[in-house]
mmCIF file of C-alpha atoms in Angstrom:
data_model
loop_
_atom_site.group_PDB
_atom_site.id
_atom_site.type_symbol
_atom_site.label_atom_id
_atom_site.label_comp_id
_atom_site.label_asym_id
_atom_site.label_seq_id
_atom_site.Cartn_x
_atom_site.Cartn_y
_atom_site.Cartn_z
ATOM 1 C CA MET A 414 -3.318 -25.355 23.686
ATOM 2 C CA PHE A 415 -4.090 -21.843 22.448
ATOM 3 C CA ASP A 416 -7.678 -20.691 22.232
ATOM 4 C CA LYS A 417 -8.938 -20.338 18.679
ATOM 5 C CA ARG A 418 -8.092 -17.007 17.106
ATOM 6 C CA MET A 419 -11.128 -14.777 16.644
ATOM 7 C CA ILE A 420 -12.260 -13.286 13.332
ATOM 8 C CA HIS A 421 -14.993 -10.624 13.218
ATOM 9 C CA ILE A 422 -16.751 -10.565 9.834
ATOM 10 C CA VAL A 423 -18.528 -7.230 9.285
ATOM 11 C CA ASP A 424 -20.531 -7.442 6.057
ATOM 12 C CA ASP A 425 -24.154 -6.685 5.164
ATOM 13 C CA GLU A 426 -24.304 -9.541 2.623
ATOM 14 C CA ASP A 427 -25.644 -12.697 4.201
ATOM 15 C CA ALA A 428 -24.027 -14.942 1.547
ATOM 16 C CA ILE A 429 -20.557 -13.481 2.207
ATOM 17 C CA ARG A 430 -20.955 -13.800 5.978
ATOM 18 C CA ARG A 431 -22.015 -17.411 5.627
ATOM 19 C CA SER A 432 -19.361 -18.506 3.117
ATOM 20 C CA ALA A 433 -16.453 -16.677 4.819
ATOM 21 C CA SER A 434 -17.597 -17.904 8.227
ATOM 22 C CA PHE A 435 -17.720 -21.522 7.027
ATOM 23 C CA MET A 436 -14.329 -21.203 5.318
ATOM 24 C CA LEU A 437 -12.686 -19.780 8.437
ATOM 25 C CA LYS A 438 -14.315 -22.140 10.930
ATOM 26 C CA THR A 439 -13.152 -25.154 8.907
ATOM 27 C CA SER A 440 -9.653 -23.602 8.975
ATOM 28 C CA GLY A 441 -9.694 -23.564 12.775
ATOM 29 C CA PHE A 442 -10.706 -19.988 13.588
ATOM 30 C CA ALA A 443 -13.449 -18.756 15.888
ATOM 31 C CA VAL A 444 -15.835 -16.477 14.010
ATOM 32 C CA THR A 445 -18.365 -13.815 14.980
ATOM 33 C CA THR A 446 -20.453 -12.185 12.252
ATOM 34 C CA TRP A 447 -21.989 -8.710 12.247
ATOM 35 C CA VAL A 448 -24.629 -7.475 9.816
ATOM 36 C CA SER A 449 -23.382 -3.874 9.815
ATOM 37 C CA GLY A 450 -20.594 -1.619 10.949
ATOM 38 C CA VAL A 451 -23.042 0.141 13.254
ATOM 39 C CA GLU A 452 -23.890 -3.117 15.040
ATOM 40 C CA PHE A 453 -20.201 -3.985 15.386
ATOM 41 C CA LEU A 454 -19.314 -0.574 16.813
ATOM 42 C CA LYS A 455 -22.146 -0.863 19.351
ATOM 43 C CA ASN A 456 -20.644 -4.075 20.697
ATOM 44 C CA VAL A 457 -16.938 -3.625 20.042
ATOM 45 C CA LYS A 458 -16.134 -2.744 23.682
ATOM 46 C CA ASN A 459 -17.091 -6.247 24.727
ATOM 47 C CA ALA A 460 -15.915 -8.018 21.562
ATOM 48 C CA GLU A 461 -13.135 -10.561 21.868
ATOM 49 C CA PRO A 462 -9.858 -9.225 20.390
ATOM 50 C CA GLY A 463 -9.025 -10.613 16.973
ATOM 51 C CA CYS A 464 -8.912 -9.696 13.294
ATOM 52 C CA ILE A 465 -11.683 -7.694 11.594
ATOM 53 C CA LEU A 466 -12.809 -8.518 8.037
ATOM 54 C CA LEU A 467 -14.532 -5.291 7.062
ATOM 55 C CA ASP A 468 -16.664 -4.791 3.962
ATOM 56 C CA VAL A 469 -16.285 -1.429 2.226
ATOM 57 C CA ARG A 470 -19.802 -0.954 0.867
ATOM 58 C CA MET A 471 -22.420 -1.110 3.632
ATOM 59 C CA PRO A 472 -25.553 0.925 4.406
ATOM 60 C CA GLU A 473 -25.542 3.509 7.237
ATOM 61 C CA MET A 474 -21.739 3.507 7.644
ATOM 62 C CA ASP A 475 -19.285 2.296 5.034
ATOM 63 C CA GLY A 476 -16.111 0.390 5.882
ATOM 64 C CA LEU A 477 -13.898 3.495 5.886
ATOM 65 C CA GLU A 478 -16.198 5.257 8.353
ATOM 66 C CA VAL A 479 -16.215 2.168 10.590
ATOM 67 C CA GLN A 480 -12.421 2.001 10.398
ATOM 68 C CA GLN A 481 -12.192 5.686 11.339
ATOM 69 C CA ALA A 482 -14.557 5.154 14.299
ATOM 70 C CA LEU A 483 -12.506 2.163 15.517
ATOM 71 C CA SER A 484 -9.349 4.257 15.328
ATOM 72 C CA GLU A 485 -10.976 7.128 17.274
ATOM 73 C CA ARG A 486 -12.027 4.689 19.993
ATOM 74 C CA GLY A 487 -8.509 3.297 20.239
ATOM 75 C CA VAL A 488 -9.519 -0.180 19.016
ATOM 76 C CA ALA A 489 -6.234 -1.692 17.854
ATOM 77 C CA MET A 490 -7.570 -4.841 16.197
ATOM 78 C CA PRO A 491 -6.043 -5.381 12.733
ATOM 79 C CA VAL A 492 -8.405 -4.747 9.815
ATOM 80 C CA VAL A 493 -8.557 -6.549 6.451
ATOM 81 C CA ILE A 494 -10.787 -4.754 3.950
ATOM 82 C CA LEU A 495 -13.183 -6.673 1.661
ATOM 83 C CA THR A 496 -13.880 -4.849 -1.593
ATOM 84 C CA GLY A 497 -15.963 -5.371 -4.679
ATOM 85 C CA HIS A 498 -14.253 -5.174 -8.057
ATOM 86 C CA GLY A 499 -13.042 -1.708 -8.928
ATOM 87 C CA ASP A 500 -12.880 -0.357 -5.385
ATOM 88 C CA VAL A 501 -9.085 -0.216 -5.383
ATOM 89 C CA SER A 502 -8.919 3.538 -4.691
ATOM 90 C CA ILE A 503 -11.098 2.981 -1.611
ATOM 91 C CA ALA A 504 -8.921 0.066 -0.516
ATOM 92 C CA VAL A 505 -5.831 2.263 -0.872
ATOM 93 C CA ARG A 506 -7.420 4.841 1.431
ATOM 94 C CA ALA A 507 -8.191 2.066 3.908
ATOM 95 C CA MET A 508 -4.580 0.852 3.870
ATOM 96 C CA LYS A 509 -3.353 4.415 4.394
ATOM 97 C CA ALA A 510 -5.625 4.539 7.437
ATOM 98 C CA GLY A 511 -3.947 1.421 8.798
ATOM 99 C CA ALA A 512 -5.701 -1.594 7.230
ATOM 100 C CA ILE A 513 -3.373 -4.592 6.901
ATOM 101 C CA ASP A 514 -4.586 -5.721 3.496
ATOM 102 C CA PHE A 515 -7.486 -5.641 1.085
ATOM 103 C CA ILE A 516 -9.088 -8.546 -0.720
ATOM 104 C CA GLU A 517 -11.337 -8.359 -3.759
ATOM 105 C CA LYS A 518 -14.524 -10.404 -3.741
ATOM 106 C CA PRO A 519 -15.037 -13.179 -4.625
ATOM 107 C CA PHE A 520 -11.909 -14.138 -2.689
ATOM 108 C CA GLU A 521 -9.948 -17.364 -2.727
ATOM 109 C CA LYS A 522 -9.412 -19.228 0.514
ATOM 110 C CA ALA A 523 -5.590 -19.046 0.272
ATOM 111 C CA VAL A 524 -5.663 -15.266 -0.248
ATOM 112 C CA LEU A 525 -8.015 -14.758 2.690
ATOM 113 C CA LEU A 526 -5.972 -16.962 5.037
ATOM 114 C CA SER A 527 -2.722 -15.267 4.017
ATOM 115 C CA ALA A 528 -4.176 -11.802 4.792
ATOM 116 C CA ILE A 529 -5.441 -13.026 8.166
ATOM 117 C CA GLU A 530 -2.040 -14.505 9.040
ATOM 118 C CA SER A 531 -0.441 -11.110 8.251
ATOM 119 C CA ALA A 532 -3.024 -9.424 10.460
ATOM 120 C CA PHE A 533 -2.284 -11.657 13.451
ATOM 121 C CA GLU A 534 1.468 -11.265 12.937
ATOM 122 C CA ARG A 535 0.967 -7.502 13.041
ATOM 123 C CA LEU A 536 -1.084 -7.829 16.214
ATOM 124 C CA ASN A 537 1.803 -9.657 17.897
ATOM 125 C CA ASP A 538 4.533 -7.466 16.474
ATOM 126 C CA SER A 539 4.232 -3.839 17.419
ATOM 127 C CA GLU A 540 8.038 -3.498 17.644
ATOM 128 C CA GLY A 541 8.535 -4.615 14.034
ATOM 129 C CA ARG A 542 7.164 -1.376 12.594
ATOM 130 C CA ALA A 543 10.494 0.496 12.563
ATOM 131 C CA THR A 544 12.232 -2.513 11.034
ATOM 132 C CA ARG A 545 9.580 -2.732 8.319
ATOM 133 C CA ALA A 546 9.942 0.980 7.547
ATOM 134 C CA SER A 547 13.702 0.722 7.042
ATOM 135 C CA GLU A 548 13.422 -2.489 4.995
ATOM 136 C CA ALA A 549 10.740 -0.876 2.825
ATOM 137 C CA SER A 550 12.905 2.200 2.222
ATOM 138 C CA VAL A 551 15.815 0.001 1.077
ATOM 139 C CA LEU A 552 13.539 -1.878 -1.353
ATOM 140 C CA ILE A 553 12.120 1.324 -2.811
ATOM 141 C CA ALA A 554 15.598 2.827 -3.207
ATOM 142 C CA GLY A 555 16.271 -0.055 -5.629
ATOM 143 C CA LEU A 556 13.551 1.162 -8.027
ATOM 144 C CA THR A 557 14.246 3.530 -10.922
ATOM 145 C CA ALA A 558 12.915 7.074 -10.612
ATOM 146 C CA ARG A 559 10.114 6.254 -13.088
ATOM 147 C CA GLU A 560 9.145 3.089 -11.189
ATOM 148 C CA GLN A 561 8.987 5.157 -7.994
ATOM 149 C CA ASP A 562 6.704 7.650 -9.793
ATOM 150 C CA VAL A 563 4.378 4.808 -10.818
ATOM 151 C CA LEU A 564 4.389 3.380 -7.278
ATOM 152 C CA LYS A 565 3.546 6.834 -5.919
ATOM 153 C CA GLY A 566 0.553 7.012 -8.281
ATOM 154 C CA LEU A 567 -0.620 3.555 -7.209
ATOM 155 C CA ALA A 568 -0.240 4.582 -3.563
ATOM 156 C CA GLN A 569 -2.584 7.493 -4.271
ATOM 157 C CA GLY A 570 -5.169 5.039 -5.623
ATOM 158 C CA LEU A 571 -4.825 6.237 -9.229
ATOM 159 C CA PRO A 572 -5.641 3.940 -12.162
ATOM 160 C CA ASN A 573 -2.934 3.182 -14.771
ATOM 161 C CA LYS A 574 -4.508 5.578 -17.319
ATOM 162 C CA THR A 575 -4.334 8.524 -14.910
ATOM 163 C CA ILE A 576 -0.753 7.703 -13.903
ATOM 164 C CA ALA A 577 0.157 7.532 -17.613
ATOM 165 C CA TYR A 578 -1.467 10.924 -18.286
ATOM 166 C CA ASP A 579 0.241 12.545 -15.270
ATOM 167 C CA LEU A 580 3.661 11.211 -16.273
ATOM 168 C CA GLY A 581 3.220 11.846 -20.012
ATOM 169 C CA ILE A 582 3.716 8.197 -20.945
ATOM 170 C CA SER A 583 1.448 5.509 -22.423
ATOM 171 C CA PRO A 584 -0.722 3.223 -20.220
ATOM 172 C CA ARG A 585 1.218 0.282 -21.691
ATOM 173 C CA THR A 586 4.490 1.787 -20.404
ATOM 174 C CA VAL A 587 2.898 2.216 -16.960
ATOM 175 C CA GLU A 588 1.993 -1.507 -17.020
ATOM 176 C CA VAL A 589 5.616 -2.389 -17.826
ATOM 177 C CA HIS A 590 6.942 -0.196 -14.983
ATOM 178 C CA ARG A 591 4.312 -1.646 -12.658
ATOM 179 C CA ALA A 592 5.333 -5.222 -13.533
ATOM 180 C CA ASN A 593 9.020 -4.340 -13.063
ATOM 181 C CA LEU A 594 8.523 -2.701 -9.684
ATOM 182 C CA MET A 595 6.443 -5.670 -8.451
ATOM 183 C CA THR A 596 9.315 -7.962 -9.444
ATOM 184 C CA LYS A 597 11.941 -5.768 -7.750
ATOM 185 C CA LEU A 598 9.847 -5.495 -4.569
ATOM 186 C CA ASN A 599 9.338 -9.279 -4.745
ATOM 187 C CA VAL A 600 5.551 -9.010 -4.402
ATOM 188 C CA ARG A 601 2.691 -10.605 -6.283
ATOM 189 C CA SER A 602 -0.253 -8.404 -5.346
ATOM 190 C CA LEU A 603 -0.939 -4.687 -5.399
ATOM 191 C CA SER A 604 -1.762 -4.741 -1.675
ATOM 192 C CA ASP A 605 1.727 -6.130 -0.890
ATOM 193 C CA ALA A 606 3.341 -3.385 -3.005
ATOM 194 C CA LEU A 607 1.223 -0.760 -1.237
ATOM 195 C CA ARG A 608 2.136 -2.115 2.185
ATOM 196 C CA ILE A 609 5.819 -1.570 1.339
ATOM 197 C CA ALA A 610 5.074 1.892 -0.089
ATOM 198 C CA PHE A 611 3.162 3.023 3.005
ATOM 199 C CA ALA A 612 5.754 1.544 5.392
ATOM 200 C CA ALA A 613 8.335 3.729 3.639
ATOM 201 C CA GLY A 614 6.057 6.779 3.700
ATOM 202 C CA VAL A 615 5.446 6.834 -0.084
ATOM 203 C CA GLY A 616 2.171 8.461 -1.077
ATOM 204 C CA SER A 617 1.309 9.508 2.467
#
């Protein structure tokens, strides 16, 4: 029997720590909660390896700064970013820096569990990176030039309006291209599309 897989929840909101902790424990995970990124970093050397759920907006150090500090210390635990509504550009930066996924609060259980599964798969699969890069490149080659332009804008964390302005097209047309590229990439969420984009080196 495997030991329970560990999840570290790093969030300054007590309600989020409690609800996510309960949700994950009832799904069979072991959970440790941390009230700030600073507290987590102080103890990370002795923390049990697992997946980190990291809030973006925290006092003292925000999620991106914590992620940077983990990277500098060589901590290879996979990170899933928790964001409030409208923090997509921040989440994009986090994914560029190596986060596995981002989830907008309030999150659904299925979405959270799916992101965590991806994180643990990544933890076990360091050799799969090259395969993912070549698969991602093939998928992106199947997009039209305009769809690739839109994906590039999304990978830079730009909103639809800005992408539309940059490309000289209407925001509605951007939405159509965005819907088409999601279909062609066979993804349902922006974070999945971005994962493919970054694996192929788009927007980096």
